[in-house]
PDB file of C-alpha atoms and ligand atoms in Angstrom:
ATOM      1  CA  UNK E   1     -13.323 -25.311 -31.595  1.00  0.00           C
ATOM      2  CA  UNK E   2     -14.007 -24.276 -27.927  1.00  0.00           C
ATOM      3  CA  UNK E   3     -12.647 -20.878 -27.086  1.00  0.00           C
ATOM      4  CA  UNK E   4     -11.191 -20.233 -23.654  1.00  0.00           C
ATOM      5  CA  UNK E   5     -11.687 -17.073 -21.561  1.00  0.00           C
ATOM      6  CA  UNK E   6     -11.180 -13.790 -22.882  1.00  0.00           C
ATOM      7  CA  UNK E   7      -7.521 -12.278 -23.068  1.00  0.00           C
ATOM      8  CA  UNK E   8      -7.997  -8.747 -24.544  1.00  0.00           C
ATOM      9  CA  UNK E   9     -10.691  -6.701 -26.317  1.00  0.00           C
ATOM     10  CA  UNK E  10      -9.021  -4.372 -29.037  1.00  0.00           C
ATOM     11  CA  UNK E  11     -10.442  -1.869 -31.434  1.00  0.00           C
ATOM     12  CA  UNK E  12     -11.212  -4.502 -34.106  1.00  0.00           C
ATOM     13  CA  UNK E  13     -10.414  -8.054 -32.238  1.00  0.00           C
ATOM     14  CA  UNK E  14     -11.070  -9.743 -28.947  1.00  0.00           C
ATOM     15  CA  UNK E  15      -8.458 -12.643 -28.149  1.00  0.00           C
ATOM     16  CA  UNK E  16      -8.774 -16.050 -26.113  1.00  0.00           C
ATOM     17  CA  UNK E  17      -6.974 -18.731 -25.108  1.00  0.00           C
ATOM     18  CA  UNK E  18      -6.381 -21.211 -27.569  1.00  0.00           C
ATOM     19  CA  UNK E  19      -7.032 -25.283 -27.157  1.00  0.00           C
ATOM     20  CA  UNK E  20      -3.123 -26.020 -26.554  1.00  0.00           C
ATOM     21  CA  UNK E  21      -0.523 -23.909 -24.645  1.00  0.00           C
ATOM     22  CA  UNK E  22       0.895 -21.096 -26.578  1.00  0.00           C
ATOM     23  CA  UNK E  23      -2.314 -20.541 -28.933  1.00  0.00           C
ATOM     24  CA  UNK E  24      -4.773 -17.944 -29.451  1.00  0.00           C
ATOM     25  CA  UNK E  25      -8.371 -17.613 -30.662  1.00  0.00           C
ATOM     26  CA  UNK E  26      -8.118 -14.589 -32.672  1.00  0.00           C
ATOM     27  CA  UNK E  27     -11.755 -13.143 -33.331  1.00  0.00           C
ATOM     28  CA  UNK E  28     -12.512 -10.500 -35.564  1.00  0.00           C
ATOM     29  CA  UNK E  29     -15.180  -7.990 -34.972  1.00  0.00           C
ATOM     30  CA  UNK E  30     -16.834  -5.640 -37.340  1.00  0.00           C
ATOM     31  CA  UNK E  31     -15.907  -2.361 -35.616  1.00  0.00           C
ATOM     32  CA  UNK E  32     -14.407   0.419 -37.285  1.00  0.00           C
ATOM     33  CA  UNK E  33     -12.339   2.883 -35.457  1.00  0.00           C
ATOM     34  CA  UNK E  34     -10.171   6.035 -36.422  1.00  0.00           C
ATOM     35  CA  UNK E  35      -8.589   8.871 -35.053  1.00  0.00           C
ATOM     36  CA  UNK E  36      -7.619   6.373 -31.702  1.00  0.00           C
ATOM     37  CA  UNK E  37     -11.254   5.525 -31.514  1.00  0.00           C
ATOM     38  CA  UNK E  38     -13.036   8.756 -31.830  1.00  0.00           C
ATOM     39  CA  UNK E  39     -14.942   7.298 -34.733  1.00  0.00           C
ATOM     40  CA  UNK E  40     -16.564   4.179 -34.897  1.00  0.00           C
ATOM     41  CA  UNK E  41     -19.156   2.480 -36.067  1.00  0.00           C
ATOM     42  CA  UNK E  42     -20.372  -1.346 -36.644  1.00  0.00           C
ATOM     43  CA  UNK E  43     -19.925  -2.693 -40.300  1.00  0.00           C
ATOM     44  CA  UNK E  44     -21.172  -5.955 -40.807  1.00  0.00           C
ATOM     45  CA  UNK E  45     -18.949  -8.170 -43.192  1.00  0.00           C
ATOM     46  CA  UNK E  46     -15.854  -6.365 -42.121  1.00  0.00           C
ATOM     47  CA  UNK E  47     -15.056  -9.252 -39.778  1.00  0.00           C
ATOM     48  CA  UNK E  48     -15.069 -11.852 -42.003  1.00  0.00           C
ATOM     49  CA  UNK E  49     -13.842  -9.973 -44.734  1.00  0.00           C
ATOM     50  CA  UNK E  50     -10.748  -9.316 -42.769  1.00  0.00           C
ATOM     51  CA  UNK E  51      -9.972 -12.533 -40.997  1.00  0.00           C
ATOM     52  CA  UNK E  52     -10.414 -13.957 -44.920  1.00  0.00           C
ATOM     53  CA  UNK E  53      -8.000 -11.643 -46.404  1.00  0.00           C
ATOM     54  CA  UNK E  54      -5.619 -11.779 -43.359  1.00  0.00           C
ATOM     55  CA  UNK E  55      -5.464 -15.490 -43.578  1.00  0.00           C
ATOM     56  CA  UNK E  56      -4.463 -15.469 -47.408  1.00  0.00           C
ATOM     57  CA  UNK E  57      -1.788 -13.158 -47.108  1.00  0.00           C
ATOM     58  CA  UNK E  58       0.055 -14.461 -43.778  1.00  0.00           C
ATOM     59  CA  UNK E  59      -0.166 -17.739 -45.580  1.00  0.00           C
ATOM     60  CA  UNK E  60       1.685 -16.075 -48.553  1.00  0.00           C
ATOM     61  CA  UNK E  61       3.964 -14.413 -46.325  1.00  0.00           C
ATOM     62  CA  UNK E  62       4.754 -17.672 -44.578  1.00  0.00           C
ATOM     63  CA  UNK E  63       5.178 -19.465 -48.145  1.00  0.00           C
ATOM     64  CA  UNK E  64       8.139 -16.856 -48.972  1.00  0.00           C
ATOM     65  CA  UNK E  65       9.835 -17.456 -45.515  1.00  0.00           C
ATOM     66  CA  UNK E  66       8.377 -14.655 -43.960  1.00  0.00           C
ATOM     67  CA  UNK E  67       7.653 -16.305 -40.186  1.00  0.00           C
ATOM     68  CA  UNK E  68       4.278 -15.420 -38.639  1.00  0.00           C
ATOM     69  CA  UNK E  69       2.279 -16.333 -35.824  1.00  0.00           C
ATOM     70  CA  UNK E  70      -0.539 -17.796 -38.225  1.00  0.00           C
ATOM     71  CA  UNK E  71      -1.484 -21.098 -37.724  1.00  0.00           C
ATOM     72  CA  UNK E  72      -5.222 -21.424 -39.819  1.00  0.00           C
ATOM     73  CA  UNK E  73      -8.535 -20.129 -40.391  1.00  0.00           C
ATOM     74  CA  UNK E  74     -10.759 -21.600 -37.950  1.00  0.00           C
ATOM     75  CA  UNK E  75     -14.100 -20.273 -39.459  1.00  0.00           C
ATOM     76  CA  UNK E  76     -15.712 -16.757 -41.144  1.00  0.00           C
ATOM     77  CA  UNK E  77     -14.743 -14.794 -38.048  1.00  0.00           C
ATOM     78  CA  UNK E  78     -11.883 -16.521 -36.262  1.00  0.00           C
ATOM     79  CA  UNK E  79      -8.070 -17.658 -36.545  1.00  0.00           C
ATOM     80  CA  UNK E  80      -5.536 -19.777 -34.649  1.00  0.00           C
ATOM     81  CA  UNK E  81      -2.515 -17.846 -33.861  1.00  0.00           C
ATOM     82  CA  UNK E  82       0.762 -18.417 -31.788  1.00  0.00           C
ATOM     83  CA  UNK E  83       0.780 -16.542 -28.538  1.00  0.00           C
ATOM     84  CA  UNK E  84       3.698 -14.200 -28.886  1.00  0.00           C
ATOM     85  CA  UNK E  85       5.393 -11.281 -26.820  1.00  0.00           C
ATOM     86  CA  UNK E  86       4.658  -8.133 -28.627  1.00  0.00           C
ATOM     87  CA  UNK E  87       7.298  -5.739 -29.123  1.00  0.00           C
ATOM     88  CA  UNK E  88       5.586  -2.457 -28.403  1.00  0.00           C
ATOM     89  CA  UNK E  89       6.302  -1.012 -32.142  1.00  0.00           C
ATOM     90  CA  UNK E  90       4.022  -0.399 -34.971  1.00  0.00           C
ATOM     91  CA  UNK E  91       6.455  -0.563 -38.311  1.00  0.00           C
ATOM     92  CA  UNK E  92       4.672   1.699 -40.858  1.00  0.00           C
ATOM     93  CA  UNK E  93       6.315   1.368 -44.635  1.00  0.00           C
ATOM     94  CA  UNK E  94       5.747   3.671 -46.889  1.00  0.00           C
ATOM     95  CA  UNK E  95       5.650   3.549 -51.155  1.00  0.00           C
ATOM     96  CA  UNK E  96       3.837   6.575 -52.042  1.00  0.00           C
ATOM     97  CA  UNK E  97       2.654   9.455 -49.971  1.00  0.00           C
ATOM     98  CA  UNK E  98      -0.455   9.375 -48.209  1.00  0.00           C
ATOM     99  CA  UNK E  99      -2.294   9.865 -44.827  1.00  0.00           C
ATOM    100  CA  UNK E 100      -0.393  11.231 -41.633  1.00  0.00           C
ATOM    101  CA  UNK E 101       2.932  12.233 -43.542  1.00  0.00           C
ATOM    102  CA  UNK E 102       1.645  14.404 -45.622  1.00  0.00           C
ATOM    103  CA  UNK E 103      -0.484  16.118 -42.656  1.00  0.00           C
ATOM    104  CA  UNK E 104       2.417  16.652 -40.646  1.00  0.00           C
ATOM    105  CA  UNK E 105       5.138  17.403 -43.090  1.00  0.00           C
ATOM    106  CA  UNK E 106       2.898  19.308 -45.448  1.00  0.00           C
ATOM    107  CA  UNK E 107       3.430  17.081 -48.618  1.00  0.00           C
ATOM    108  CA  UNK E 108       0.825  16.437 -51.293  1.00  0.00           C
ATOM    109  CA  UNK E 109      -0.831  13.217 -51.469  1.00  0.00           C
ATOM    110  CA  UNK E 110      -0.061  10.810 -54.291  1.00  0.00           C
ATOM    111  CA  UNK E 111       3.772  11.282 -54.529  1.00  0.00           C
ATOM    112  CA  UNK E 112       5.660   7.960 -55.273  1.00  0.00           C
ATOM    113  CA  UNK E 113       8.852   7.823 -53.140  1.00  0.00           C
ATOM    114  CA  UNK E 114      12.288   7.153 -54.768  1.00  0.00           C
ATOM    115  CA  UNK E 115      12.161   3.939 -52.248  1.00  0.00           C
ATOM    116  CA  UNK E 116      10.350   2.698 -49.297  1.00  0.00           C
ATOM    117  CA  UNK E 117      10.467   4.615 -46.199  1.00  0.00           C
ATOM    118  CA  UNK E 118      10.168   3.479 -42.855  1.00  0.00           C
ATOM    119  CA  UNK E 119       8.627   4.798 -39.897  1.00  0.00           C
ATOM    120  CA  UNK E 120       8.450   3.602 -36.145  1.00  0.00           C
ATOM    121  CA  UNK E 121       5.491   4.614 -33.872  1.00  0.00           C
ATOM    122  CA  UNK E 122       5.218   3.371 -30.017  1.00  0.00           C
ATOM    123  CA  UNK E 123       2.442   1.058 -29.159  1.00  0.00           C
ATOM    124  CA  UNK E 124       0.856   3.399 -26.684  1.00  0.00           C
ATOM    125  CA  UNK E 125      -3.036   4.289 -27.349  1.00  0.00           C
ATOM    126  CA  UNK E 126      -2.603   7.130 -24.375  1.00  0.00           C
ATOM    127  CA  UNK E 127       0.236   8.666 -25.874  1.00  0.00           C
ATOM    128  CA  UNK E 128      -1.363   8.429 -29.385  1.00  0.00           C
ATOM    129  CA  UNK E 129       1.137   6.072 -30.818  1.00  0.00           C
ATOM    130  CA  UNK E 130       4.131   8.695 -30.837  1.00  0.00           C
ATOM    131  CA  UNK E 131       6.401   8.780 -33.628  1.00  0.00           C
ATOM    132  CA  UNK E 132      10.306   7.502 -32.580  1.00  0.00           C
ATOM    133  CA  UNK E 133      13.207   6.521 -33.998  1.00  0.00           C
ATOM    134  CA  UNK E 134      15.262   3.044 -34.431  1.00  0.00           C
ATOM    135  CA  UNK E 135      17.777   4.251 -31.578  1.00  0.00           C
ATOM    136  CA  UNK E 136      14.669   5.107 -29.356  1.00  0.00           C
ATOM    137  CA  UNK E 137      13.325   1.249 -29.483  1.00  0.00           C
ATOM    138  CA  UNK E 138      16.861  -0.110 -28.868  1.00  0.00           C
ATOM    139  CA  UNK E 139      17.972   2.318 -26.386  1.00  0.00           C
ATOM    140  CA  UNK E 140      14.717   2.018 -24.425  1.00  0.00           C
ATOM    141  CA  UNK E 141      15.029  -1.612 -24.582  1.00  0.00           C
ATOM    142  CA  UNK E 142      12.054  -2.327 -26.841  1.00  0.00           C
ATOM    143  CA  UNK E 143      14.049  -4.675 -28.823  1.00  0.00           C
ATOM    144  CA  UNK E 144      17.639  -5.898 -29.486  1.00  0.00           C
ATOM    145  CA  UNK E 145      19.664  -3.955 -32.520  1.00  0.00           C
ATOM    146  CA  UNK E 146      19.730  -7.558 -34.220  1.00  0.00           C
ATOM    147  CA  UNK E 147      16.215  -8.134 -33.578  1.00  0.00           C
ATOM    148  CA  UNK E 148      15.519  -4.651 -34.940  1.00  0.00           C
ATOM    149  CA  UNK E 149      17.639  -5.413 -38.160  1.00  0.00           C
ATOM    150  CA  UNK E 150      15.620  -8.269 -38.388  1.00  0.00           C
ATOM    151  CA  UNK E 151      12.325  -6.837 -38.182  1.00  0.00           C
ATOM    152  CA  UNK E 152      13.508  -4.204 -40.930  1.00  0.00           C
ATOM    153  CA  UNK E 153      14.682  -6.927 -43.257  1.00  0.00           C
ATOM    154  CA  UNK E 154      11.478  -8.555 -43.250  1.00  0.00           C
ATOM    155  CA  UNK E 155       9.451  -5.429 -43.498  1.00  0.00           C
ATOM    156  CA  UNK E 156      11.338  -4.766 -46.647  1.00  0.00           C
ATOM    157  CA  UNK E 157      11.004  -8.141 -47.885  1.00  0.00           C
ATOM    158  CA  UNK E 158       6.989  -8.171 -47.485  1.00  0.00           C
ATOM    159  CA  UNK E 159       6.791  -4.623 -49.151  1.00  0.00           C
ATOM    160  CA  UNK E 160       7.999  -6.152 -52.204  1.00  0.00           C
ATOM    161  CA  UNK E 161       6.605  -9.088 -52.048  1.00  0.00           C
ATOM    162  CA  UNK E 162       3.029  -7.676 -51.437  1.00  0.00           C
ATOM    163  CA  UNK E 163       3.658  -4.392 -53.562  1.00  0.00           C
ATOM    164  CA  UNK E 164       4.332  -7.062 -56.822  1.00  0.00           C
ATOM    165  CA  UNK E 165       1.061  -9.505 -55.828  1.00  0.00           C
ATOM    166  CA  UNK E 166      -1.235  -6.459 -55.604  1.00  0.00           C
ATOM    167  CA  UNK E 167       0.495  -4.733 -58.481  1.00  0.00           C
ATOM    168  CA  UNK E 168      -0.251  -8.321 -60.510  1.00  0.00           C
ATOM    169  CA  UNK E 169      -4.153  -7.601 -59.607  1.00  0.00           C
ATOM    170  CA  UNK E 170      -4.441  -4.042 -60.481  1.00  0.00           C
ATOM    171  CA  UNK E 171      -3.783  -2.579 -56.890  1.00  0.00           C
ATOM    172  CA  UNK E 172      -0.739  -0.221 -55.239  1.00  0.00           C
ATOM    173  CA  UNK E 173       0.218  -1.113 -52.207  1.00  0.00           C
ATOM    174  CA  UNK E 174       0.787   2.846 -51.055  1.00  0.00           C
ATOM    175  CA  UNK E 175       1.507   2.077 -47.156  1.00  0.00           C
ATOM    176  CA  UNK E 176       0.901  -0.508 -44.613  1.00  0.00           C
ATOM    177  CA  UNK E 177       1.329  -1.071 -40.526  1.00  0.00           C
ATOM    178  CA  UNK E 178       3.120  -4.294 -39.222  1.00  0.00           C
ATOM    179  CA  UNK E 179       3.487  -5.371 -35.666  1.00  0.00           C
ATOM    180  CA  UNK E 180       5.912  -8.312 -34.620  1.00  0.00           C
ATOM    181  CA  UNK E 181       6.843 -10.380 -31.545  1.00  0.00           C
ATOM    182  CA  UNK E 182       8.682 -13.063 -30.168  1.00  0.00           C
ATOM    183  CA  UNK E 183       8.303 -16.749 -29.732  1.00  0.00           C
ATOM    184  CA  UNK E 184      10.532 -19.109 -28.028  1.00  0.00           C
ATOM    185  CA  UNK E 185      10.417 -22.793 -29.106  1.00  0.00           C
ATOM    186  CA  UNK E 186      10.995 -25.647 -27.250  1.00  0.00           C
ATOM    187  CA  UNK E 187      14.649 -25.323 -26.851  1.00  0.00           C
ATOM    188  CA  UNK E 188      14.526 -21.797 -25.469  1.00  0.00           C
ATOM    189  CA  UNK E 189      15.359 -20.774 -29.250  1.00  0.00           C
ATOM    190  CA  UNK E 190      13.790 -16.965 -29.522  1.00  0.00           C
ATOM    191  CA  UNK E 191      12.699 -15.607 -32.931  1.00  0.00           C
ATOM    192  CA  UNK E 192      10.972 -12.812 -34.506  1.00  0.00           C
ATOM    193  CA  UNK E 193       7.499 -13.406 -36.231  1.00  0.00           C
ATOM    194  CA  UNK E 194       5.106 -11.286 -37.848  1.00  0.00           C
ATOM    195  CA  UNK E 195       2.038 -10.722 -35.802  1.00  0.00           C
ATOM    196  CA  UNK E 196      -1.395  -9.320 -35.950  1.00  0.00           C
ATOM    197  CA  UNK E 197      -3.446  -9.233 -39.210  1.00  0.00           C
ATOM    198  CA  UNK E 198      -2.457  -7.922 -42.949  1.00  0.00           C
ATOM    199  CA  UNK E 199      -5.616  -6.538 -43.852  1.00  0.00           C
ATOM    200  CA  UNK E 200      -7.294  -3.290 -45.474  1.00  0.00           C
ATOM    201  CA  UNK E 201      -7.887  -1.938 -42.111  1.00  0.00           C
ATOM    202  CA  UNK E 202      -4.107  -1.715 -41.734  1.00  0.00           C
ATOM    203  CA  UNK E 203      -2.622  -0.573 -45.573  1.00  0.00           C
ATOM    204  CA  UNK E 204      -3.966   1.818 -48.296  1.00  0.00           C
ATOM    205  CA  UNK E 205      -4.588  -0.004 -51.597  1.00  0.00           C
ATOM    206  CA  UNK E 206      -5.795   2.349 -54.548  1.00  0.00           C
ATOM    207  CA  UNK E 207      -7.219   0.858 -58.098  1.00  0.00           C
ATOM    208  CA  UNK E 208      -4.122   1.341 -60.290  1.00  0.00           C
ATOM    209  CA  UNK E 209      -6.384   2.571 -63.115  1.00  0.00           C
ATOM    210  CA  UNK E 210      -9.272   4.990 -61.165  1.00  0.00           C
ATOM    211  CA  UNK E 211      -7.042   5.787 -58.119  1.00  0.00           C
ATOM    212  CA  UNK E 212      -9.941   4.638 -56.225  1.00  0.00           C
ATOM    213  CA  UNK E 213      -9.003   3.985 -52.579  1.00  0.00           C
ATOM    214  CA  UNK E 214     -10.272   0.801 -51.736  1.00  0.00           C
ATOM    215  CA  UNK E 215      -9.079   0.475 -48.294  1.00  0.00           C
ATOM    216  CA  UNK E 216     -10.298   1.989 -44.716  1.00  0.00           C
ATOM    217  CA  UNK E 217      -9.715   5.424 -45.786  1.00  0.00           C
ATOM    218  CA  UNK E 218     -13.234   5.062 -47.508  1.00  0.00           C
ATOM    219  CA  UNK E 219     -14.598   4.970 -43.548  1.00  0.00           C
ATOM    220  CA  UNK E 220     -11.766   7.353 -41.966  1.00  0.00           C
ATOM    221  CA  UNK E 221     -12.874  10.296 -44.605  1.00  0.00           C
ATOM    222  CA  UNK E 222     -15.925   9.073 -45.806  1.00  0.00           C
ATOM    223  CA  UNK E 223     -15.165   8.274 -49.234  1.00  0.00           C
ATOM    224  CA  UNK E 224     -17.262   5.330 -49.468  1.00  0.00           C
ATOM    225  CA  UNK E 225     -19.009   1.965 -48.600  1.00  0.00           C
ATOM    226  CA  UNK E 226     -16.061   0.316 -46.846  1.00  0.00           C
ATOM    227  CA  UNK E 227     -17.686  -3.148 -47.534  1.00  0.00           C
ATOM    228  CA  UNK E 228     -17.699  -2.410 -51.457  1.00  0.00           C
ATOM    229  CA  UNK E 229     -13.762  -1.942 -50.820  1.00  0.00           C
ATOM    230  CA  UNK E 230     -12.917  -4.585 -49.034  1.00  0.00           C
ATOM    231  CA  UNK E 231     -14.868  -7.239 -51.053  1.00  0.00           C
ATOM    232  CA  UNK E 232     -13.552  -5.668 -54.403  1.00  0.00           C
ATOM    233  CA  UNK E 233      -9.875  -6.629 -52.539  1.00  0.00           C
ATOM    234  CA  UNK E 234     -11.192 -10.207 -51.471  1.00  0.00           C
ATOM    235  CA  UNK E 235     -12.392 -10.704 -55.063  1.00  0.00           C
ATOM    236  CA  UNK E 236      -9.015  -9.652 -57.130  1.00  0.00           C
ATOM    237  CA  UNK E 237      -7.401 -11.918 -54.284  1.00  0.00           C
ATOM    238  CA  UNK E 238      -9.724 -14.858 -55.547  1.00  0.00           C
ATOM    239  CA  UNK E 239     -10.923 -15.216 -51.802  1.00  0.00           C
ATOM    240  CA  UNK E 240     -14.844 -14.677 -52.809  1.00  0.00           C
ATOM    241  CA  UNK E 241     -16.019 -16.146 -56.161  1.00  0.00           C
ATOM    242  CA  UNK E 242     -16.737 -13.299 -58.706  1.00  0.00           C
ATOM    243  CA  UNK E 243     -20.527 -13.747 -58.897  1.00  0.00           C
ATOM    244  CA  UNK E 244     -21.042 -13.515 -55.051  1.00  0.00           C
ATOM    245  CA  UNK E 245     -21.600 -10.307 -52.341  1.00  0.00           C
ATOM    246  CA  UNK E 246     -20.944 -10.662 -49.179  1.00  0.00           C
ATOM    247  CA  UNK E 247     -23.849  -9.037 -47.970  1.00  0.00           C
ATOM    248  CA  UNK E 248     -27.618  -9.916 -49.034  1.00  0.00           C
ATOM    249  CA  UNK E 249     -30.364  -7.847 -49.824  1.00  0.00           C
ATOM    250  CA  UNK E 250     -31.413  -6.932 -46.784  1.00  0.00           C
ATOM    251  CA  UNK E 251     -28.047  -5.573 -46.076  1.00  0.00           C
ATOM    252  CA  UNK E 252     -27.303  -8.527 -43.593  1.00  0.00           C
ATOM    253  CA  UNK E 253     -23.854 -10.718 -43.953  1.00  0.00           C
ATOM    254  CA  UNK E 254     -24.383 -13.607 -46.051  1.00  0.00           C
ATOM    255  CA  UNK E 255     -22.896 -16.352 -43.098  1.00  0.00           C
ATOM    256  CA  UNK E 256     -24.133 -19.039 -45.476  1.00  0.00           C
ATOM    257  CA  UNK E 257     -21.458 -17.966 -47.980  1.00  0.00           C
ATOM    258  CA  UNK E 258     -18.258 -17.555 -45.801  1.00  0.00           C
ATOM    259  CA  UNK E 259     -19.180 -20.914 -43.976  1.00  0.00           C
ATOM    260  CA  UNK E 260     -19.029 -22.502 -47.307  1.00  0.00           C
ATOM    261  CA  UNK E 261     -15.719 -21.039 -47.873  1.00  0.00           C
ATOM    262  CA  UNK E 262     -14.168 -21.548 -44.887  1.00  0.00           C
ATOM    263  CA  UNK E 263     -15.624 -25.310 -45.083  1.00  0.00           C
ATOM    264  CA  UNK E 264     -13.992 -25.474 -48.534  1.00  0.00           C
ATOM    265  CA  UNK E 265     -10.791 -24.817 -47.160  1.00  0.00           C
ATOM    266  CA  UNK E 266     -10.444 -26.605 -44.219  1.00  0.00           C
ATOM    267  CA  UNK E 267     -11.374 -29.899 -46.255  1.00  0.00           C
ATOM    268  CA  UNK E 268      -8.475 -29.122 -48.680  1.00  0.00           C
ATOM    269  CA  UNK E 269      -6.215 -28.292 -45.618  1.00  0.00           C
ATOM    270  CA  UNK E 270      -2.939 -30.190 -45.251  1.00  0.00           C
ATOM    271  CA  UNK E 271      -2.891 -30.697 -41.127  1.00  0.00           C
TER     272      UNK E 271
HETATM  273  P1  TMP B   1      -0.872   7.100 -41.253  1.00  0.00           P
HETATM  274  O1  TMP B   1      -1.129   7.690 -42.450  1.00  0.00           O
HETATM  275  O2  TMP B   1      -2.002   7.040 -40.439  1.00  0.00           O
HETATM  276  O3  TMP B   1       0.131   7.371 -40.633  1.00  0.00           O
HETATM  277  O4  TMP B   1      -0.995   5.397 -41.634  1.00  0.00           O
HETATM  278  C1  TMP B   1       0.103   4.618 -42.271  1.00  0.00           C
HETATM  279  C2  TMP B   1      -0.458   3.187 -42.958  1.00  0.00           C
HETATM  280  O5  TMP B   1      -0.321   2.500 -41.479  1.00  0.00           O
HETATM  281  C3  TMP B   1      -1.914   3.130 -43.217  1.00  0.00           C
HETATM  282  O6  TMP B   1      -2.113   2.393 -44.160  1.00  0.00           O
HETATM  283  C4  TMP B   1      -2.598   2.805 -42.050  1.00  0.00           C
HETATM  284  C5  TMP B   1      -1.770   2.195 -41.294  1.00  0.00           C
HETATM  285  N1  TMP B   1      -1.530   2.452 -39.857  1.00  0.00           N
HETATM  286  C6  TMP B   1      -2.513   1.357 -39.074  1.00  0.00           C
HETATM  287  O7  TMP B   1      -2.860   0.314 -39.213  1.00  0.00           O
HETATM  288  N2  TMP B   1      -2.655   1.482 -37.772  1.00  0.00           N
HETATM  289  C7  TMP B   1      -1.466   2.775 -36.859  1.00  0.00           C
HETATM  290  O8  TMP B   1      -1.813   2.628 -35.809  1.00  0.00           O
HETATM  291  C8  TMP B   1      -0.908   3.400 -37.859  1.00  0.00           C
HETATM  292  C9  TMP B   1      -0.185   4.550 -37.208  1.00  0.00           C
HETATM  293  C10 TMP B   1      -0.943   3.555 -39.451  1.00  0.00           C
END
């Protein structure tokens, strides 16, 4: 599919104009960053794995009635998505204490929270995405109160569904980040949809038996090879055959494997 002009070049993704009005082609890069870009590396295979994992998860979420921007996967690194008007708020859902909440509040990592804890962050790189309250979002006009209620409802439903889905394959969903946007249909009706990706870049997944961290903390905290963790997640989800590895012996990504998987998927896709 022919890409239009580049409209955004982010830390982990590049966006291009899509083939039809209101569509975007999202290209997943191999770049890994942490600490708002202070730590950076190129990790071959990351983009392809995230594209695959995120396509799968957003498809599952659509199936349980969560509207998303996802249309379909195009190839190993790209997916077609709907253009949305992004709400400048990151929603973090926490089930187990980990990451910045431990640092900021002096809490021990690993404790299970009695119920899901929601946090909001203002999307502003220059300000390091500060923590904000629900009141900030409504009073400063980033979302209407009814929109925020819908976002919270979606976030909690996503948490319930994905916690169960990952538990079934031996992974604990510790926390994750979501972004939402608005889409307007032909009749001018505006609705909230889940935008951005859902991948091990923006969630924490721990092995339920060993406690091993399989997500981007491997990179953030130098805990081990990132691709090994992401590959385990993809295999547990059934997205990569068990007897395949995403890297060849020389360390290069096995592009043929991803191309084959993408072809099979598109062959059986219902238009
Ligand atoms: P934190 O512990 O760094 O606050 O992150 C909580 C979860 O949200 C973790 O799974 C990583 C994810 N996250 C992002 O992907 N991007 C972000 O900008 C933030 C603040 C969190």
